[in-house]
Short mmCIF file of C-alpha atoms and ligand atoms in Angstrom, two decimals:
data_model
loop_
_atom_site.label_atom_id
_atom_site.label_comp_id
_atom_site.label_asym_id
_atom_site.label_seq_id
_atom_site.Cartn_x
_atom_site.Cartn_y
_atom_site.Cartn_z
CA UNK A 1 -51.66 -41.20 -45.06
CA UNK A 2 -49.91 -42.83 -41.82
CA UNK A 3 -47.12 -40.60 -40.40
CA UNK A 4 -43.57 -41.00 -40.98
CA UNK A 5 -42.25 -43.50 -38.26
CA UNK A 6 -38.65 -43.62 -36.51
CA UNK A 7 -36.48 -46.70 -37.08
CA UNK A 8 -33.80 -46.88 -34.35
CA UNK A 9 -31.23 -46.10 -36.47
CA UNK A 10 -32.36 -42.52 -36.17
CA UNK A 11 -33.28 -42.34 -39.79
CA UNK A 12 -36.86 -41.36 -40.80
CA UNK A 13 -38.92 -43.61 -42.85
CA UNK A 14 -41.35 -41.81 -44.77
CA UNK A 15 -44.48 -43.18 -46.34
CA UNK A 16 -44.02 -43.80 -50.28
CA UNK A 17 -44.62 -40.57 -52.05
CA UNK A 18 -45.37 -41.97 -55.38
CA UNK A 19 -49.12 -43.18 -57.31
CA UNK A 20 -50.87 -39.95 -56.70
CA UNK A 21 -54.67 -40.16 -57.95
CA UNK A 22 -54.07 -38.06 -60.58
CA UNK A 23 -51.98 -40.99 -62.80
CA UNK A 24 -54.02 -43.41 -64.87
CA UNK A 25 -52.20 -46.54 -64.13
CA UNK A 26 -51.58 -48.69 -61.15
CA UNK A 27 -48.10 -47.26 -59.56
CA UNK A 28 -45.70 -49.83 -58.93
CA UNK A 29 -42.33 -50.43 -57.52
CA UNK A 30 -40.35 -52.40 -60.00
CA UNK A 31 -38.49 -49.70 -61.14
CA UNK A 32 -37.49 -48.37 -57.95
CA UNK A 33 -36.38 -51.76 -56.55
CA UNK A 34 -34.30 -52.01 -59.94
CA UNK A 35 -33.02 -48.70 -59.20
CA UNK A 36 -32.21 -49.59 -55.60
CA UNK A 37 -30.63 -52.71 -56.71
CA UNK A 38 -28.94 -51.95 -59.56
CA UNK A 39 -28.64 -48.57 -61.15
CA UNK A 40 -27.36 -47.94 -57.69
CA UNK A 41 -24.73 -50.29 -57.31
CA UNK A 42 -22.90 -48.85 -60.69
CA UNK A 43 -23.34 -45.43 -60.05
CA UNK A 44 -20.15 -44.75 -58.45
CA UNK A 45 -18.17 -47.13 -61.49
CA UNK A 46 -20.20 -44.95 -64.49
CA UNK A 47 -18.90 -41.52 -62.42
CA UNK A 48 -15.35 -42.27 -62.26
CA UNK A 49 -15.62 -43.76 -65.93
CA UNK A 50 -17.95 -40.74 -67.23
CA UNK A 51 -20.26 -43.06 -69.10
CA UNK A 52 -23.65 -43.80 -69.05
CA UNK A 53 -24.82 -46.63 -67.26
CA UNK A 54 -25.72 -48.75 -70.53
CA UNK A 55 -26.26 -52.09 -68.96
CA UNK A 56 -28.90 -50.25 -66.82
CA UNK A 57 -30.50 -48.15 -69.29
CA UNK A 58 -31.18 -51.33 -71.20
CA UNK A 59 -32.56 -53.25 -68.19
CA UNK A 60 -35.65 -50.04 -68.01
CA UNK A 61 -36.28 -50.36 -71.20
CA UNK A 62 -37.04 -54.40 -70.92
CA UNK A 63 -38.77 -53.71 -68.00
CA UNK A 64 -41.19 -51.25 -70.30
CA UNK A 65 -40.69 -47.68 -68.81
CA UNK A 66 -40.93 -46.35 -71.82
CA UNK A 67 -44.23 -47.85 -72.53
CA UNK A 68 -45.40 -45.92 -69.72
CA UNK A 69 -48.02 -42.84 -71.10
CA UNK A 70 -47.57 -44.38 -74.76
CA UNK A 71 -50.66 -44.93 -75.98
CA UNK A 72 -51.66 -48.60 -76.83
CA UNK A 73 -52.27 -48.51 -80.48
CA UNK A 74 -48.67 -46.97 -80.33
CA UNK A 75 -47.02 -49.58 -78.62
CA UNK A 76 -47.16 -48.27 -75.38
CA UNK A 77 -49.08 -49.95 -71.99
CA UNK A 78 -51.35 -45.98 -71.87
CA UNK A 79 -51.76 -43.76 -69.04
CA UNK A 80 -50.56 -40.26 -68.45
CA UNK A 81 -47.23 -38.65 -68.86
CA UNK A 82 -47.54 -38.04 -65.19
CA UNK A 83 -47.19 -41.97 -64.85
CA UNK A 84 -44.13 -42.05 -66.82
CA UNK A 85 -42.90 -38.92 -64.48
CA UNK A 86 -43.54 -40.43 -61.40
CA UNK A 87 -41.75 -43.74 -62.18
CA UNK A 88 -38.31 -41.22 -63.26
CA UNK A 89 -38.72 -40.21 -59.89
CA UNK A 90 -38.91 -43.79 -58.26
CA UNK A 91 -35.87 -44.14 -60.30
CA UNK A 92 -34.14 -40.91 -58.59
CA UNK A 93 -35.00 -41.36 -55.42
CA UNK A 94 -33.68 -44.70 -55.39
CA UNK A 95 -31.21 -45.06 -57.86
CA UNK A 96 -28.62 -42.49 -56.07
CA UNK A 97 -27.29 -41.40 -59.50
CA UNK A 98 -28.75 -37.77 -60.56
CA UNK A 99 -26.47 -37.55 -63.90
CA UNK A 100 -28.16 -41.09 -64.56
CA UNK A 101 -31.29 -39.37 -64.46
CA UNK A 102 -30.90 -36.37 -66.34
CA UNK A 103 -30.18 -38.93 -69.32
CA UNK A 104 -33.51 -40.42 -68.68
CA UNK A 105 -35.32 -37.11 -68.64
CA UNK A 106 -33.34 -36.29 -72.25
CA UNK A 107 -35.15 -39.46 -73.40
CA UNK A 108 -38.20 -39.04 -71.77
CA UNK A 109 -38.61 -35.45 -73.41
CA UNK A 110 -38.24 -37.09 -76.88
CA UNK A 111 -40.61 -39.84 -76.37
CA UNK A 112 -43.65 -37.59 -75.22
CA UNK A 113 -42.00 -35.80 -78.43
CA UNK A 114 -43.11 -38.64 -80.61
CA UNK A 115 -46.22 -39.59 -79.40
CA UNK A 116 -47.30 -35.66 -78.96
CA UNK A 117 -46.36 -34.44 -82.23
CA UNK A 118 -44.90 -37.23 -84.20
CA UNK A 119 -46.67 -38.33 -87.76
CA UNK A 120 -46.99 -41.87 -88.86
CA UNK A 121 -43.21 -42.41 -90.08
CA UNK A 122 -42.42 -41.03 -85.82
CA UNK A 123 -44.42 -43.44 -84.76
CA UNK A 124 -44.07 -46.77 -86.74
CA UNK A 125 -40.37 -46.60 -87.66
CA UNK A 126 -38.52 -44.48 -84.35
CA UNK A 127 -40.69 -45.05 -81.58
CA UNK A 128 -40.63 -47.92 -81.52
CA UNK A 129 -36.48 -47.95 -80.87
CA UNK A 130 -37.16 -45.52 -78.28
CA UNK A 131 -38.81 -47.43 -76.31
CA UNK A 132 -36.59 -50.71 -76.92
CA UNK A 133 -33.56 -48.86 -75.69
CA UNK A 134 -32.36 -46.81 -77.67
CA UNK A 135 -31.07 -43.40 -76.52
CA UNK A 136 -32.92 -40.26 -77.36
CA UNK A 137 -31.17 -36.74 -77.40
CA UNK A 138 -32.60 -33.28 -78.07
CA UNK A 139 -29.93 -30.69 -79.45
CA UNK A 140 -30.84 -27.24 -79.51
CA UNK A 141 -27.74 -25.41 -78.21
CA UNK A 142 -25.18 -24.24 -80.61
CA UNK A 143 -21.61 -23.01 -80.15
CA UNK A 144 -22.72 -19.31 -80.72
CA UNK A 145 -25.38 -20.04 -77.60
CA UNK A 146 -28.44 -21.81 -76.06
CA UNK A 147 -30.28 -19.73 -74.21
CA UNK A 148 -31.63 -17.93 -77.42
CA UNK A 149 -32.68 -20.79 -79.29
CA UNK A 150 -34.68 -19.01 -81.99
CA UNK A 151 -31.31 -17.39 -83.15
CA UNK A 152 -30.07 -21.29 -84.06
CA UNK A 153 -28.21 -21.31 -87.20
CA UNK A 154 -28.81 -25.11 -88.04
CA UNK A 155 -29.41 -25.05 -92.09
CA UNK A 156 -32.30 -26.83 -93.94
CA UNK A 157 -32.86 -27.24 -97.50
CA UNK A 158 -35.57 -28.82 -99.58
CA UNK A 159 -34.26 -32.09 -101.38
CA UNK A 160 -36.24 -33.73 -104.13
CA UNK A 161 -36.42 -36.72 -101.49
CA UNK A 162 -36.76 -34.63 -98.50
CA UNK A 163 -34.21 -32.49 -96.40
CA UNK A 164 -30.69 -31.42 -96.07
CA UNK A 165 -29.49 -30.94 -92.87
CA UNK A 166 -26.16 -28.76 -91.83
CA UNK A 167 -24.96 -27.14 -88.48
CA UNK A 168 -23.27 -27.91 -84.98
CA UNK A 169 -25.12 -28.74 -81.86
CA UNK A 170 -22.81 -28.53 -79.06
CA UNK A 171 -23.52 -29.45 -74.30
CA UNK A 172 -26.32 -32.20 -75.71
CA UNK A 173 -27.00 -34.53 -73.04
CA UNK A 174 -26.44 -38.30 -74.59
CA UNK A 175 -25.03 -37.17 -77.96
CA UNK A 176 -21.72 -39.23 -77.18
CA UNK A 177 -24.00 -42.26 -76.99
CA UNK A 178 -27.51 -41.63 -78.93
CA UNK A 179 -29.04 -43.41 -81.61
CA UNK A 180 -31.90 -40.12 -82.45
CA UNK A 181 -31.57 -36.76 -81.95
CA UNK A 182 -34.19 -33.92 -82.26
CA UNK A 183 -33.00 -30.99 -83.93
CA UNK A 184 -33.41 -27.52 -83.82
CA UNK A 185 -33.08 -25.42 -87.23
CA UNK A 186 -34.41 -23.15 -89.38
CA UNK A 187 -35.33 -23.55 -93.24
CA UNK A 188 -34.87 -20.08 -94.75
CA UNK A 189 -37.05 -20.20 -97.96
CA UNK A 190 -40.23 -20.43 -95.33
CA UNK A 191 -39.50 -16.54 -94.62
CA UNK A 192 -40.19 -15.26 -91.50
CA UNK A 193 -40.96 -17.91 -89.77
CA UNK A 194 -38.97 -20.75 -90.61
CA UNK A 195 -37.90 -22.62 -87.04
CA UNK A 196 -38.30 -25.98 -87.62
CA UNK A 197 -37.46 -29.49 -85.59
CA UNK A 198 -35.94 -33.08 -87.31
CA UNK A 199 -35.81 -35.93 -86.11
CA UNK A 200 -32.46 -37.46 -87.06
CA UNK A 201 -30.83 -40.83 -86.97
CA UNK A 202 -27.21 -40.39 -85.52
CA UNK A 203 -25.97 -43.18 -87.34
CA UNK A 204 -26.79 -41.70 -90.78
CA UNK A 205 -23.80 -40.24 -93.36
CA UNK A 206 -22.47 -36.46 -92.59
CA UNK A 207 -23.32 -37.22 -88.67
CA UNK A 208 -20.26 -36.74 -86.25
CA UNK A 209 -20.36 -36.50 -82.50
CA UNK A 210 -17.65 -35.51 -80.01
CA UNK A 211 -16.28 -36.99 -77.19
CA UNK A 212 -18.17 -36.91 -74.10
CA UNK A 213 -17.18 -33.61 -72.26
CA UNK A 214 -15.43 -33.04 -68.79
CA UNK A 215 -17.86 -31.81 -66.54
CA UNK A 216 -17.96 -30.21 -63.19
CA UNK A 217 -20.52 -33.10 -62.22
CA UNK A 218 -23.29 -34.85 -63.58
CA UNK A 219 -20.32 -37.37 -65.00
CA UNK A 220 -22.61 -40.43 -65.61
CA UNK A 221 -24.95 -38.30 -67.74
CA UNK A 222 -22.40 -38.05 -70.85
CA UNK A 223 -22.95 -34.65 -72.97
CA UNK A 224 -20.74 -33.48 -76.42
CA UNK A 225 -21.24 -32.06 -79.94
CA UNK A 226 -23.04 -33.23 -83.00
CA UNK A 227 -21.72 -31.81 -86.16
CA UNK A 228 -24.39 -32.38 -89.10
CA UNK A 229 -23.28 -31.98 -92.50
CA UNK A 230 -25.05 -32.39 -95.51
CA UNK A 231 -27.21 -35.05 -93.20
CA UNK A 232 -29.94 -36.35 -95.88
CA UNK A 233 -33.46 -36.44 -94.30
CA UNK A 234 -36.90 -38.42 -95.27
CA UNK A 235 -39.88 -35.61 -95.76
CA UNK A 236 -41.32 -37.11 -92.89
CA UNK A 237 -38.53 -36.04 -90.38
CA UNK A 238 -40.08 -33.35 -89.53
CA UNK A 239 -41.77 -33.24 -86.19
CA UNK A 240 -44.52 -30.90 -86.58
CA UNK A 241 -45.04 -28.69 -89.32
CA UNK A 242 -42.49 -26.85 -91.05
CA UNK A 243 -41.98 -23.39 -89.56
CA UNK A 244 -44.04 -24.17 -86.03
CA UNK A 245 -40.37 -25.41 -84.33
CA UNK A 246 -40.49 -23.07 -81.54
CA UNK A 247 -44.08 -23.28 -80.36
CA UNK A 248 -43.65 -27.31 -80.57
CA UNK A 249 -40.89 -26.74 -78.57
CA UNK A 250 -41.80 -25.25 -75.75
CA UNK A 251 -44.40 -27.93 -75.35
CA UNK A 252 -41.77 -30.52 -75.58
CA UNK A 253 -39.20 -28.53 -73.57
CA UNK A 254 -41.55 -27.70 -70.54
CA UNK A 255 -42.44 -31.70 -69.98
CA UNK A 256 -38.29 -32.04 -69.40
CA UNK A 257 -38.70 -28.58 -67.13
CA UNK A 258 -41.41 -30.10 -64.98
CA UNK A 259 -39.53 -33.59 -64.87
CA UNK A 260 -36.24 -31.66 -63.03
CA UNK A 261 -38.11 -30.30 -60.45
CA UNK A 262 -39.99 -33.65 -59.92
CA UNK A 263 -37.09 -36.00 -59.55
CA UNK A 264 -34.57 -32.99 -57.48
CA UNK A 265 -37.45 -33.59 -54.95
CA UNK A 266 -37.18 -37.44 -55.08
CA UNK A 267 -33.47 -37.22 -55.00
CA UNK A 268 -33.50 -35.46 -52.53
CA UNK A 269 -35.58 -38.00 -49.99
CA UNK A 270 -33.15 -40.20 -49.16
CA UNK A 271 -30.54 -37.59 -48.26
CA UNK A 272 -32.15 -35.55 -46.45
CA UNK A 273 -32.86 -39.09 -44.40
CA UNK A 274 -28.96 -39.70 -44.22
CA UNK A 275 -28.40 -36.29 -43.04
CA UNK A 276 -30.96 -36.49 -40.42
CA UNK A 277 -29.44 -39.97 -39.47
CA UNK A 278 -26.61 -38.41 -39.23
CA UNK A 279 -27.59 -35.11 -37.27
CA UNK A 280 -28.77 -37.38 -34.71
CA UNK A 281 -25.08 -39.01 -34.03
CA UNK A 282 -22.91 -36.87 -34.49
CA UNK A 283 -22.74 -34.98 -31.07
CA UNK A 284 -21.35 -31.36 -30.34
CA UNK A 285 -21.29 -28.95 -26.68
CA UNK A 286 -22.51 -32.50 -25.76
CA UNK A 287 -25.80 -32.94 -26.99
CA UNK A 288 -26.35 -34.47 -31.44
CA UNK A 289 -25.78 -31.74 -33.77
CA UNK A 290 -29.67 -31.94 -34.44
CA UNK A 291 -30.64 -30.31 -31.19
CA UNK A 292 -29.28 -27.23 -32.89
CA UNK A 293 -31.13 -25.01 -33.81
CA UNK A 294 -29.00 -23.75 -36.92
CA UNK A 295 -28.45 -27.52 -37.79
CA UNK A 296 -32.81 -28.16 -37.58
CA UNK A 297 -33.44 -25.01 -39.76
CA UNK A 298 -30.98 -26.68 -42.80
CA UNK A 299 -32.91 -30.12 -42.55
CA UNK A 300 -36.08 -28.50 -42.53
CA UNK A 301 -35.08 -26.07 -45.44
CA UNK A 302 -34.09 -29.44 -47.06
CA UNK A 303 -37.42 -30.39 -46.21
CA UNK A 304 -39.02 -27.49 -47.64
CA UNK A 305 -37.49 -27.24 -51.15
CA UNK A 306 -38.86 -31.12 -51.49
CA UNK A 307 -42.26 -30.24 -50.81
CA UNK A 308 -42.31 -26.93 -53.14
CA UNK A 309 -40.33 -28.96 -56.03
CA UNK A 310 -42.67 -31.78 -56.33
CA UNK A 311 -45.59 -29.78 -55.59
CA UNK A 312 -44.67 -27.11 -58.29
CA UNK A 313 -43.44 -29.90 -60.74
CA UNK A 314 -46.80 -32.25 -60.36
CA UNK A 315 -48.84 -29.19 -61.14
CA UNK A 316 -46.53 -28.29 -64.39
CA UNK A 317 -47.00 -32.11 -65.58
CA UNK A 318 -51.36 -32.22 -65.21
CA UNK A 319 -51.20 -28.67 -66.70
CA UNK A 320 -49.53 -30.28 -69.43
CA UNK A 321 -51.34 -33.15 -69.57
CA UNK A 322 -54.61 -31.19 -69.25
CA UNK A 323 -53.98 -28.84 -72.17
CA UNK A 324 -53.54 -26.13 -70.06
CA UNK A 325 -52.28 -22.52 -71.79
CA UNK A 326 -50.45 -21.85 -68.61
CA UNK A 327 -48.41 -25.33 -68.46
CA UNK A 328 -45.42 -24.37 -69.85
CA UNK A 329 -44.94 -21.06 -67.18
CA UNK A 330 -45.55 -23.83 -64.55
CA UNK A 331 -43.05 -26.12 -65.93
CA UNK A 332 -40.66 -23.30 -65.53
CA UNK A 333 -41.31 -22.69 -61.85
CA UNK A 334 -41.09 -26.05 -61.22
CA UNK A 335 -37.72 -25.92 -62.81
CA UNK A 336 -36.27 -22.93 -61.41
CA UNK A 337 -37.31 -23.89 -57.69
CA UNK A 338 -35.90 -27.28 -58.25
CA UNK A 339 -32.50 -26.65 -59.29
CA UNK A 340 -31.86 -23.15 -57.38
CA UNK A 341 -33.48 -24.91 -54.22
CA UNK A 342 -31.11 -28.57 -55.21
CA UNK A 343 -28.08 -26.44 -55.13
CA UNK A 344 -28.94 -24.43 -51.47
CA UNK A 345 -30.37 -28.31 -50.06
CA UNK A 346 -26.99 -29.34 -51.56
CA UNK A 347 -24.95 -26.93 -49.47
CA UNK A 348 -26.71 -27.40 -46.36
CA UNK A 349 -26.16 -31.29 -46.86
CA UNK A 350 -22.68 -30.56 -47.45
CA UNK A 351 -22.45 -28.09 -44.15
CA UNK A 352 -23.99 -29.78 -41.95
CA UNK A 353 -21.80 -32.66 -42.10
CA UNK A 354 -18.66 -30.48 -41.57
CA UNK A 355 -15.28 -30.59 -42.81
CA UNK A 356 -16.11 -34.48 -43.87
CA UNK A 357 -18.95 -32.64 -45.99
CA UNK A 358 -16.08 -30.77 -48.35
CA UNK A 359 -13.59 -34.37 -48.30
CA UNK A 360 -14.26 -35.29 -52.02
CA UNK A 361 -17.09 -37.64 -51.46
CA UNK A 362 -20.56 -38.15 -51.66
CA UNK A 363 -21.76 -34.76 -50.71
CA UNK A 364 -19.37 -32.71 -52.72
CA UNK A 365 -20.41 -34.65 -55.44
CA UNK A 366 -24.59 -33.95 -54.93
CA UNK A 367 -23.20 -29.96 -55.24
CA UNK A 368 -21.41 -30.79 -58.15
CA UNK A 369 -24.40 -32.17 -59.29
CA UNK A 370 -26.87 -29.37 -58.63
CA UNK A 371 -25.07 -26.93 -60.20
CA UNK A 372 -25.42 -28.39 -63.92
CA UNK A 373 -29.09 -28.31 -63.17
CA UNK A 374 -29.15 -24.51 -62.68
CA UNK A 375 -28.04 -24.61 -66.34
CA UNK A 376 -28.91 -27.85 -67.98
CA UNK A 377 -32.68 -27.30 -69.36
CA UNK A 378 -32.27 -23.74 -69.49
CA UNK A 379 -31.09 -21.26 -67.03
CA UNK A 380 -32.84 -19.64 -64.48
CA UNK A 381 -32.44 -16.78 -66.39
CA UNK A 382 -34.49 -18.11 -68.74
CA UNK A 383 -37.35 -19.82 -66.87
CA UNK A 384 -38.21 -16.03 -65.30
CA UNK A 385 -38.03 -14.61 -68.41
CA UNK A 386 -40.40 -17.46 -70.07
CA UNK A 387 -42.67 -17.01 -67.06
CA UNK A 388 -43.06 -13.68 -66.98
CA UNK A 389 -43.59 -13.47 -70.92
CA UNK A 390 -46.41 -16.52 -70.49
CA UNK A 391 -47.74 -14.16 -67.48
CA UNK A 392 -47.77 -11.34 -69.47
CA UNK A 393 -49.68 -13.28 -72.40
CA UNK A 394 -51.96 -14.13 -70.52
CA UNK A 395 -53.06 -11.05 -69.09
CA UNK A 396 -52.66 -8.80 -72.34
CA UNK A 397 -53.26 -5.00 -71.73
C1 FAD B 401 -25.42 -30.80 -67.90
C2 FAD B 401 -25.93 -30.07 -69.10
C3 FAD B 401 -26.73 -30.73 -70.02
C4 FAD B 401 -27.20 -30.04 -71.15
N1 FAD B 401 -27.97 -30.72 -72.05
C5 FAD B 401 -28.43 -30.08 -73.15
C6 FAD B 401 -29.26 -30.75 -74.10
O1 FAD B 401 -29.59 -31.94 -73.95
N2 FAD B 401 -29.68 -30.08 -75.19
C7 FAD B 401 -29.36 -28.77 -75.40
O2 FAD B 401 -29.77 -28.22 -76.40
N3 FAD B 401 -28.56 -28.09 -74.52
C8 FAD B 401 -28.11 -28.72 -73.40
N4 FAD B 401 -27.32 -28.06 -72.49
C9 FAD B 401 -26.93 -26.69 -72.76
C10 FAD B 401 -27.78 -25.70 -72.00
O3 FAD B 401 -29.13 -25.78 -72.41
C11 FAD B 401 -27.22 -24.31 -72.29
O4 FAD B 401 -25.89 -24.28 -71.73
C12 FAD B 401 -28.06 -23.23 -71.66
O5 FAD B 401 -29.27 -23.11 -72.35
C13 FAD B 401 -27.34 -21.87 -71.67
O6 FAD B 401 -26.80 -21.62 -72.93
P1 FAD B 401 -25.27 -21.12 -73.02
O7 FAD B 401 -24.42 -22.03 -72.22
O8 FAD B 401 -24.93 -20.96 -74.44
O9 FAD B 401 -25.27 -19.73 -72.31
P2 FAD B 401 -25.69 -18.34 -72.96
O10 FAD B 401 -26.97 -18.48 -73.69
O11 FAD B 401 -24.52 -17.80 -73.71
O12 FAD B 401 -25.95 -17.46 -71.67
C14 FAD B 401 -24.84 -17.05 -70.84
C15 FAD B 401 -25.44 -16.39 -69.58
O13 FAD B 401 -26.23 -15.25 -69.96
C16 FAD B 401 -27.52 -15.36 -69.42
N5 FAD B 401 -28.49 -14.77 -70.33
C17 FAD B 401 -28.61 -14.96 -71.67
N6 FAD B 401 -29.62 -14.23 -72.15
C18 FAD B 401 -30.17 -13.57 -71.10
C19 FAD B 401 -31.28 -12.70 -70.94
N7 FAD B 401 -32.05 -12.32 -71.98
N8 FAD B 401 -31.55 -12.22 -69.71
C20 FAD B 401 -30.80 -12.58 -68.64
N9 FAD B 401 -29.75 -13.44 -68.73
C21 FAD B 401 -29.44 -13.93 -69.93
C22 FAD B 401 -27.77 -16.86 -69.26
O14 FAD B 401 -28.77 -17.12 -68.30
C23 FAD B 401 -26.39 -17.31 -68.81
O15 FAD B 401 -26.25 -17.09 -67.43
C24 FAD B 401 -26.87 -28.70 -71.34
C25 FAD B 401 -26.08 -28.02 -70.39
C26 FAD B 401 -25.64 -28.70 -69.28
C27 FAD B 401 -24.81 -27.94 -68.26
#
């Protein structure tokens, strides 16, 4: 790997991070030059509207991202859900738009969904709209809660053709806009254990979705309610078998973990750049703020939290991909660093540039940002709980 070289504008350029071995296919740019190019250029427009950046979302799906780790005979172009991760994170780190992104991850979850633990009706007749864009939701949160998802009170009933389909689903990233939605419920004549997950076509009778939210940040990534009432389901809806909901959730849910921590680190690249850029011209007692001391510790903390986050979050994603039993307590580290170290890297970026740092701006929006993703996902609450309960599993007695 050559070192990191120092253009004259003061800002570091940093060899590409992306296309570790580990991925199956050839890593390459197109997606991060569309970001750069276009995603980019409408961020600011889909913020101050609160929508998500349709045009854009489109354009990645043309371009095939979500081909990327679908297996051939599916549709897809192969290789690894790390590929697919590692191109989200082309798309953060260049794109500029972190609400943007959180939509994609949303989608992303729901596509490995498919592919993972989807049955022959998954496959041939929604898949293929995923990946043809489409947008993908997954609503587990209910007005009554969402960190305590097993407690969801989502209704299912047999129906000669299939399923009946009744509750409210309320904070679910793209429901304003989505086309398919997994769902969380239960189906109470399976007993005990009775979780289950449908897929469900948003456009179908009894469906009704709220208006986008107001958010603290995170404005391009539009999230609301989905009411579901009487919603008449095909047997085949079901993702997985009846009753196994929760365990194929956490599969599916610990892909979306690992993806946060991976693109917060990609995100953060090209700030941290700016703010070093910066550190070097702005000048104080005479000498650029970035002879500090104080002012070096925040870029290198910045620094830090990059390296942990997309170290943490690549090990989540090929313990997934591997099969491994302890993936889904990785995912959660790689989660919980992420966000809790996004939201300190966003304060430092914000105090290091002073009092222009808290103008309404560019860096009050990235902590406006960060703090969704200490809750988005799951709280970091709940990521230390899952871990230690996977830890303890794991090392019974
Ligand atoms: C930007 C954004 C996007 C989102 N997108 C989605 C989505 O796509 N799909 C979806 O289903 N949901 C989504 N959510 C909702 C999110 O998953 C929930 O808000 C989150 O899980 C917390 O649920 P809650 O808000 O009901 O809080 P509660 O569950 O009511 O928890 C309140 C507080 O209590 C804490 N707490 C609860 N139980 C414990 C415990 N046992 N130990 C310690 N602390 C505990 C929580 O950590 C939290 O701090 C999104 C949220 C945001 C902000």
């Amino acid at each position: 790997m050559t070192a990191p070289t120092m253009a004259h504008t003061g800002h570091v350029t940093r060899p590409h991070t992306g296309a570790p071995a580990r991925t199956g296919l050839a890593h390459d740019d197109s997606f991060a030059a569309f970001a750069r190019t276009h995603i980019a250029r409408r961020a600011d427009a889909a913020y101050e509207a609160e929508i998500l950046d349709r045009l854009s979302w489109q354009r990645l799906a043309d371009l095939g991202l979500w081909r990327i780790g679908v297996p051939e005979d599916l549709g897809g172009i192969g290789g690894t859900w790390a590929d697919l991760a590692e191109h989200v994170a082309d798309i953060a780190r260049t794109g500029e738009d972190l609400g943007f992104v959180l939509s994609l991850i949303a989608h992303a979850g729901l596509v490995r969904a498919l592919v993972e633990h989807g049955n022959d009706y998954h496959h041939r007749s929604v898949l293929p709209q995923l990946t043809n864009g489409a947008v993908g939701a997954t609503a587990l949160t209910e007005p009554h809660g969402g960190s305590d998802v097993a407690r969801t009170r989502t209704l299912a009933t047999r129906t000669p053709d299939g399923w009946s389909l009744t509750g409210k689903k309320d904070h679910i990233t793209n429901a304003p806009v989505a086309d398919r939605a997994l769902i969380l419920g239960r189906v109470p004549d399976l007993g005990r254990r009775d979780i289950t997950l449908f897929l469900v076509n948003l456009h179908s009778p009894g469906v009704r979705r709220g208006p986008a939210e107001e958010l603290l940040g995170l404005r391009s990534s539009p999230t609301g309610a989905i009411e579901l009432r009487d919603v008449a389901l095909p047997e085949p809806a079901v993702l997985g078998a009846p009753g196994e909901g929760l365990r194929t959730l956490y599969d599916i849910i610990s892909f979306d973990r690992a993806l946060y921590g991976l693109v917060i680190a990609a995100f953060l690249e090209p700030q941290l750049d700016k703010a070093v850029g910066f550190a070097r011209q702005r000048e104080a007692f005479g000498t650029p703020i970035l002879d500090h001391q104080y002012v070096q510790g925040r870029v290198t903390d910045i620094r830090i939290t990059i390296e942990i986050a997309r170290a943490t979050a690549r090990a989540g994603i090929d313990a997934l991909v591997a099969g491994d039993p302890e993936a889904s307590l990785r995912c959660s580290v790689a989660k919980l660093v992420g966000s809790e170290g996004l939201v300190e890297a966003a304060q430092n970026l914000m105090r290091l540039h002073g009092h222009a740092g808290y103008m309404r701006g560019a860096q009050t929006r990235i902590v406006q940002d960060a703090l969704g993703t200490l809750i988005a996902g799951g709280t970091s609450e709940m990521q230390r709980k899952n871990i230690l309960n996977q830890m303890l599993a794991s090392h019974p007695g």
